[in-house]
Amino acid sequence: SKAHDSCRIGLNNESRIIGELPNFLKEHANLELIQGKEMGLVSNKRHPRISTSCDYFAITKEIISSSFECAQVDEEVDDTDAESSASPIIWELKTRTNKARIIKERRNACDHGVFNIVEFGEKDTIFTTADYFKTLVPDREERAQILHHAATFEQNRVLFGVASPTTIIRAVEVVFTQEIREK
């Protein structure tokens, strides 16, 4: 069946696309991948009945550039403890195999950018944030999967990536507050 073929292509594609992740994060998200691991089924330690299967779990840190294009810098930046900025991120990858779906994803990347961040938690902007999230991740089941990963891992950050069979098309970093994750 077509669904089975698409699933097989996506599964076979994961390792290769994950190999692109360090360069993609560096180029588009200003993040360095420190270490990572492909994952299988993971259960929550405190709630063993809650489990999920993400594609990759990584530790990243923000790349602090030492070159400034500003004419004047008023504050000194202390980057002596760069490891303190390291944080975990869960990676969920979807491979699009249907030509029309690939075109739709590329259009989304052209309209909104190759890399976006959606941050939940500001009560006064939650509806605006939800609308933005729906625009960047139109599929309801994929949005639910992102939240489920965050809740199961008890982590604030999930990176949702969309790829063709050959390359990463776009990614969305979704950031949840603990309050949102636990609801």
PDB file of C-alpha atoms in Angstrom:
ATOM      1  CA  SER A   1       0.000   0.000   0.000  1.00  0.00           C
ATOM      2  CA  LYS A   2       1.025   3.641  -0.491  1.00  0.00           C
ATOM      3  CA  ALA A   3       0.865   4.346   3.266  1.00  0.00           C
ATOM      4  CA  HIS A   4       3.165   1.391   3.963  1.00  0.00           C
ATOM      5  CA  ASP A   5       5.604   2.515   1.250  1.00  0.00           C
ATOM      6  CA  SER A   6       5.669   6.079   2.626  1.00  0.00           C
ATOM      7  CA  CYS A   7       6.299   4.783   6.149  1.00  0.00           C
ATOM      8  CA  ARG A   8       9.164   2.569   4.900  1.00  0.00           C
ATOM      9  CA  ILE A   9      10.736   5.482   2.987  1.00  0.00           C
ATOM     10  CA  GLY A  10      10.447   7.734   6.049  1.00  0.00           C
ATOM     11  CA  LEU A  11      11.997   5.148   8.354  1.00  0.00           C
ATOM     12  CA  ASN A  12      14.863   4.484   5.955  1.00  0.00           C
ATOM     13  CA  ASN A  13      15.380   8.236   5.566  1.00  0.00           C
ATOM     14  CA  GLU A  14      15.673   9.065   9.286  1.00  0.00           C
ATOM     15  CA  SER A  15      19.350   8.220   9.853  1.00  0.00           C
ATOM     16  CA  ARG A  16      20.480  10.109   6.755  1.00  0.00           C
ATOM     17  CA  ILE A  17      18.381  13.176   7.568  1.00  0.00           C
ATOM     18  CA  ILE A  18      19.571  13.088  11.185  1.00  0.00           C
ATOM     19  CA  GLY A  19      23.087  13.268   9.724  1.00  0.00           C
ATOM     20  CA  GLU A  20      22.102  16.651   8.215  1.00  0.00           C
ATOM     21  CA  LEU A  21      20.855  17.945  11.567  1.00  0.00           C
ATOM     22  CA  PRO A  22      24.128  19.448  12.916  1.00  0.00           C
ATOM     23  CA  ASN A  23      24.666  21.601   9.810  1.00  0.00           C
ATOM     24  CA  PHE A  24      20.975  22.530   9.577  1.00  0.00           C
ATOM     25  CA  LEU A  25      20.861  23.654  13.227  1.00  0.00           C
ATOM     26  CA  LYS A  26      24.104  25.614  12.887  1.00  0.00           C
ATOM     27  CA  GLU A  27      23.043  27.349   9.674  1.00  0.00           C
ATOM     28  CA  HIS A  28      19.394  28.076  10.434  1.00  0.00           C
ATOM     29  CA  ALA A  29      18.971  28.017  14.230  1.00  0.00           C
ATOM     30  CA  ASN A  30      22.356  29.182  15.529  1.00  0.00           C
ATOM     31  CA  LEU A  31      22.575  25.968  17.581  1.00  0.00           C
ATOM     32  CA  GLU A  32      25.439  23.541  17.994  1.00  0.00           C
ATOM     33  CA  LEU A  33      24.569  19.883  18.417  1.00  0.00           C
ATOM     34  CA  ILE A  34      26.768  18.639  21.252  1.00  0.00           C
ATOM     35  CA  GLN A  35      25.563  15.051  21.293  1.00  0.00           C
ATOM     36  CA  GLY A  36      22.548  13.050  20.281  1.00  0.00           C
ATOM     37  CA  LYS A  37      21.012   9.623  20.105  1.00  0.00           C
ATOM     38  CA  GLU A  38      18.409   7.946  17.931  1.00  0.00           C
ATOM     39  CA  MET A  39      15.594   6.809  20.172  1.00  0.00           C
ATOM     40  CA  GLY A  40      13.040   4.033  20.344  1.00  0.00           C
ATOM     41  CA  LEU A  41      10.170   3.734  22.790  1.00  0.00           C
ATOM     42  CA  VAL A  42      10.698   5.803  25.961  1.00  0.00           C
ATOM     43  CA  SER A  43       8.570   5.729  29.125  1.00  0.00           C
ATOM     44  CA  ASN A  44       8.261   8.490  31.695  1.00  0.00           C
ATOM     45  CA  LYS A  45      10.036   7.446  34.929  1.00  0.00           C
ATOM     46  CA  ARG A  46       7.406   8.989  37.217  1.00  0.00           C
ATOM     47  CA  HIS A  47       4.461   7.804  35.088  1.00  0.00           C
ATOM     48  CA  PRO A  48       5.532   4.531  33.388  1.00  0.00           C
ATOM     49  CA  ARG A  49       2.236   4.200  31.508  1.00  0.00           C
ATOM     50  CA  ILE A  50       3.093   7.343  29.552  1.00  0.00           C
ATOM     51  CA  SER A  51       5.425   6.539  26.681  1.00  0.00           C
ATOM     52  CA  THR A  52       6.401   7.894  23.306  1.00  0.00           C
ATOM     53  CA  SER A  53       8.793   7.251  20.466  1.00  0.00           C
ATOM     54  CA  CYS A  54      10.680  10.235  19.083  1.00  0.00           C
ATOM     55  CA  ASP A  55      13.253  10.061  16.328  1.00  0.00           C
ATOM     56  CA  TYR A  56      16.216  11.689  18.057  1.00  0.00           C
ATOM     57  CA  PHE A  57      17.177  13.187  21.418  1.00  0.00           C
ATOM     58  CA  ALA A  58      19.923  15.792  21.392  1.00  0.00           C
ATOM     59  CA  ILE A  59      21.815  18.209  23.580  1.00  0.00           C
ATOM     60  CA  THR A  60      22.314  21.575  21.909  1.00  0.00           C
ATOM     61  CA  LYS A  61      23.756  24.908  22.867  1.00  0.00           C
ATOM     62  CA  GLU A  62      23.396  28.344  21.369  1.00  0.00           C
ATOM     63  CA  ILE A  63      26.335  29.457  19.260  1.00  0.00           C
ATOM     64  CA  ILE A  64      27.658  32.716  20.661  1.00  0.00           C
ATOM     65  CA  SER A  65      29.217  34.733  17.900  1.00  0.00           C
ATOM     66  CA  SER A  66      32.228  36.825  18.824  1.00  0.00           C
ATOM     67  CA  SER A  67      31.937  39.085  15.807  1.00  0.00           C
ATOM     68  CA  PHE A  68      29.537  41.990  16.027  1.00  0.00           C
ATOM     69  CA  GLU A  69      28.333  44.215  13.238  1.00  0.00           C
ATOM     70  CA  CYS A  70      27.341  46.904  15.728  1.00  0.00           C
ATOM     71  CA  ALA A  71      29.323  50.109  15.924  1.00  0.00           C
ATOM     72  CA  GLN A  72      29.352  50.024  19.721  1.00  0.00           C
ATOM     73  CA  VAL A  73      28.836  47.308  22.321  1.00  0.00           C
ATOM     74  CA  ASP A  74      27.844  48.571  25.765  1.00  0.00           C
ATOM     75  CA  GLU A  75      28.003  45.300  27.696  1.00  0.00           C
ATOM     76  CA  GLU A  76      30.659  42.635  27.905  1.00  0.00           C
ATOM     77  CA  VAL A  77      29.433  39.118  27.304  1.00  0.00           C
ATOM     78  CA  ASP A  78      30.735  36.485  29.705  1.00  0.00           C
ATOM     79  CA  ASP A  79      30.868  33.232  27.765  1.00  0.00           C
ATOM     80  CA  THR A  80      33.306  31.428  30.082  1.00  0.00           C
ATOM     81  CA  ASP A  81      30.614  28.885  31.046  1.00  0.00           C
ATOM     82  CA  ALA A  82      29.328  27.975  27.591  1.00  0.00           C
ATOM     83  CA  GLU A  83      28.246  24.496  28.730  1.00  0.00           C
ATOM     84  CA  SER A  84      25.652  26.077  31.047  1.00  0.00           C
ATOM     85  CA  SER A  85      23.673  27.049  27.945  1.00  0.00           C
ATOM     86  CA  ALA A  86      23.435  23.413  26.841  1.00  0.00           C
ATOM     87  CA  SER A  87      19.902  22.078  26.818  1.00  0.00           C
ATOM     88  CA  PRO A  88      18.056  18.996  25.619  1.00  0.00           C
ATOM     89  CA  ILE A  89      15.796  18.963  22.592  1.00  0.00           C
ATOM     90  CA  ILE A  90      13.565  16.220  21.247  1.00  0.00           C
ATOM     91  CA  TRP A  91      13.556  15.812  17.447  1.00  0.00           C
ATOM     92  CA  GLU A  92      10.523  14.525  15.581  1.00  0.00           C
ATOM     93  CA  LEU A  93      11.059  14.092  11.866  1.00  0.00           C
ATOM     94  CA  LYS A  94       8.399  13.676   9.206  1.00  0.00           C
ATOM     95  CA  THR A  95       9.448  12.647   5.717  1.00  0.00           C
ATOM     96  CA  ARG A  96       7.041  13.780   3.024  1.00  0.00           C
ATOM     97  CA  THR A  97       6.980  11.433   0.050  1.00  0.00           C
ATOM     98  CA  ASN A  98       3.968  12.743  -1.867  1.00  0.00           C
ATOM     99  CA  LYS A  99       5.007  15.345  -4.462  1.00  0.00           C
ATOM    100  CA  ALA A 100       2.063  17.655  -3.654  1.00  0.00           C
ATOM    101  CA  ARG A 101       2.861  17.461   0.073  1.00  0.00           C
ATOM    102  CA  ILE A 102       6.542  18.261  -0.560  1.00  0.00           C
ATOM    103  CA  ILE A 103       5.517  21.322  -2.594  1.00  0.00           C
ATOM    104  CA  LYS A 104       3.161  22.404   0.221  1.00  0.00           C
ATOM    105  CA  GLU A 105       5.981  22.082   2.781  1.00  0.00           C
ATOM    106  CA  ARG A 106       8.398  24.042   0.589  1.00  0.00           C
ATOM    107  CA  ARG A 107       5.750  26.753   0.205  1.00  0.00           C
ATOM    108  CA  ASN A 108       5.378  26.868   4.011  1.00  0.00           C
ATOM    109  CA  ALA A 109       9.163  27.283   4.279  1.00  0.00           C
ATOM    110  CA  CYS A 110       9.118  30.091   1.693  1.00  0.00           C
ATOM    111  CA  ASP A 111       6.193  31.857   3.396  1.00  0.00           C
ATOM    112  CA  HIS A 112       7.366  31.494   7.010  1.00  0.00           C
ATOM    113  CA  GLY A 113      11.062  30.602   6.913  1.00  0.00           C
ATOM    114  CA  VAL A 114      13.109  27.436   7.091  1.00  0.00           C
ATOM    115  CA  PHE A 115      13.374  27.623  10.894  1.00  0.00           C
ATOM    116  CA  ASN A 116      10.797  29.001  13.328  1.00  0.00           C
ATOM    117  CA  ILE A 117      10.311  29.075  17.079  1.00  0.00           C
ATOM    118  CA  VAL A 118       6.874  28.858  18.680  1.00  0.00           C
ATOM    119  CA  GLU A 119       6.838  29.643  22.402  1.00  0.00           C
ATOM    120  CA  PHE A 120       3.806  28.776  24.517  1.00  0.00           C
ATOM    121  CA  GLY A 121       3.233  30.200  27.961  1.00  0.00           C
ATOM    122  CA  GLU A 122       2.332  33.869  27.586  1.00  0.00           C
ATOM    123  CA  LYS A 123      -1.321  33.913  28.633  1.00  0.00           C
ATOM    124  CA  ASP A 124      -2.095  37.107  26.768  1.00  0.00           C
ATOM    125  CA  THR A 125      -0.805  35.701  23.477  1.00  0.00           C
ATOM    126  CA  ILE A 126      -1.766  32.039  23.793  1.00  0.00           C
ATOM    127  CA  PHE A 127      -4.408  32.203  21.043  1.00  0.00           C
ATOM    128  CA  THR A 128      -2.056  34.022  18.688  1.00  0.00           C
ATOM    129  CA  THR A 129       0.617  31.443  19.516  1.00  0.00           C
ATOM    130  CA  ALA A 130      -1.810  28.579  18.877  1.00  0.00           C
ATOM    131  CA  ASP A 131      -2.754  30.030  15.490  1.00  0.00           C
ATOM    132  CA  TYR A 132       0.929  30.412  14.575  1.00  0.00           C
ATOM    133  CA  PHE A 133       1.568  26.822  15.715  1.00  0.00           C
ATOM    134  CA  LYS A 134      -1.308  25.592  13.516  1.00  0.00           C
ATOM    135  CA  THR A 135       0.113  27.485  10.550  1.00  0.00           C
ATOM    136  CA  LEU A 136       3.579  25.973  10.994  1.00  0.00           C
ATOM    137  CA  VAL A 137       2.334  22.479  11.936  1.00  0.00           C
ATOM    138  CA  PRO A 138      -1.022  22.168  10.153  1.00  0.00           C
ATOM    139  CA  ASP A 139      -1.666  18.500  11.003  1.00  0.00           C
ATOM    140  CA  ARG A 140      -3.556  18.115  14.330  1.00  0.00           C
ATOM    141  CA  GLU A 141      -2.059  14.685  15.043  1.00  0.00           C
ATOM    142  CA  GLU A 142       1.475  16.016  14.547  1.00  0.00           C
ATOM    143  CA  ARG A 143       0.772  18.924  16.935  1.00  0.00           C
ATOM    144  CA  ALA A 144      -0.539  16.445  19.521  1.00  0.00           C
ATOM    145  CA  GLN A 145       2.543  14.257  19.036  1.00  0.00           C
ATOM    146  CA  ILE A 146       4.825  17.240  19.696  1.00  0.00           C
ATOM    147  CA  LEU A 147       3.060  18.024  22.993  1.00  0.00           C
ATOM    148  CA  HIS A 148       3.045  14.323  23.935  1.00  0.00           C
ATOM    149  CA  HIS A 149       6.828  14.122  23.410  1.00  0.00           C
ATOM    150  CA  ALA A 150       7.355  17.176  25.632  1.00  0.00           C
ATOM    151  CA  ALA A 151       5.090  15.781  28.366  1.00  0.00           C
ATOM    152  CA  THR A 152       6.598  12.270  28.295  1.00  0.00           C
ATOM    153  CA  PHE A 153      10.201  13.476  28.356  1.00  0.00           C
ATOM    154  CA  GLU A 154       9.286  16.326  30.766  1.00  0.00           C
ATOM    155  CA  GLN A 155      11.186  18.674  28.471  1.00  0.00           C
ATOM    156  CA  ASN A 156      10.270  22.142  27.261  1.00  0.00           C
ATOM    157  CA  ARG A 157      11.671  21.933  23.720  1.00  0.00           C
ATOM    158  CA  VAL A 158      10.647  19.791  20.763  1.00  0.00           C
ATOM    159  CA  LEU A 159      12.097  20.250  17.295  1.00  0.00           C
ATOM    160  CA  PHE A 160       9.643  19.263  14.584  1.00  0.00           C
ATOM    161  CA  GLY A 161      11.372  18.695  11.265  1.00  0.00           C
ATOM    162  CA  VAL A 162       9.944  18.133   7.814  1.00  0.00           C
ATOM    163  CA  ALA A 163      12.048  16.519   5.104  1.00  0.00           C
ATOM    164  CA  SER A 164      11.732  15.296   1.573  1.00  0.00           C
ATOM    165  CA  PRO A 165      13.373  11.946   0.796  1.00  0.00           C
ATOM    166  CA  THR A 166      16.574  13.890   0.087  1.00  0.00           C
ATOM    167  CA  THR A 167      16.871  16.848   2.516  1.00  0.00           C
ATOM    168  CA  ILE A 168      15.448  18.795   5.445  1.00  0.00           C
ATOM    169  CA  ILE A 169      12.855  21.267   4.156  1.00  0.00           C
ATOM    170  CA  ARG A 170      12.067  23.149   7.356  1.00  0.00           C
ATOM    171  CA  ALA A 171      11.904  22.863  11.144  1.00  0.00           C
ATOM    172  CA  VAL A 172       9.909  24.357  13.989  1.00  0.00           C
ATOM    173  CA  GLU A 173      11.203  24.530  17.548  1.00  0.00           C
ATOM    174  CA  VAL A 174       8.223  24.356  19.891  1.00  0.00           C
ATOM    175  CA  VAL A 175       8.795  25.569  23.452  1.00  0.00           C
ATOM    176  CA  PHE A 176       6.288  24.752  26.192  1.00  0.00           C
ATOM    177  CA  THR A 177       6.220  26.008  29.759  1.00  0.00           C
ATOM    178  CA  GLN A 178       5.921  23.341  32.438  1.00  0.00           C
ATOM    179  CA  GLU A 179       2.370  24.548  33.094  1.00  0.00           C
ATOM    180  CA  ILE A 180       1.320  23.948  29.467  1.00  0.00           C
ATOM    181  CA  ARG A 181       3.063  20.547  29.324  1.00  0.00           C
ATOM    182  CA  GLU A 182       1.264  19.268  32.417  1.00  0.00           C
ATOM    183  CA  LYS A 183      -2.248  20.281  31.362  1.00  0.00           C
TER     184      LYS A 183
END
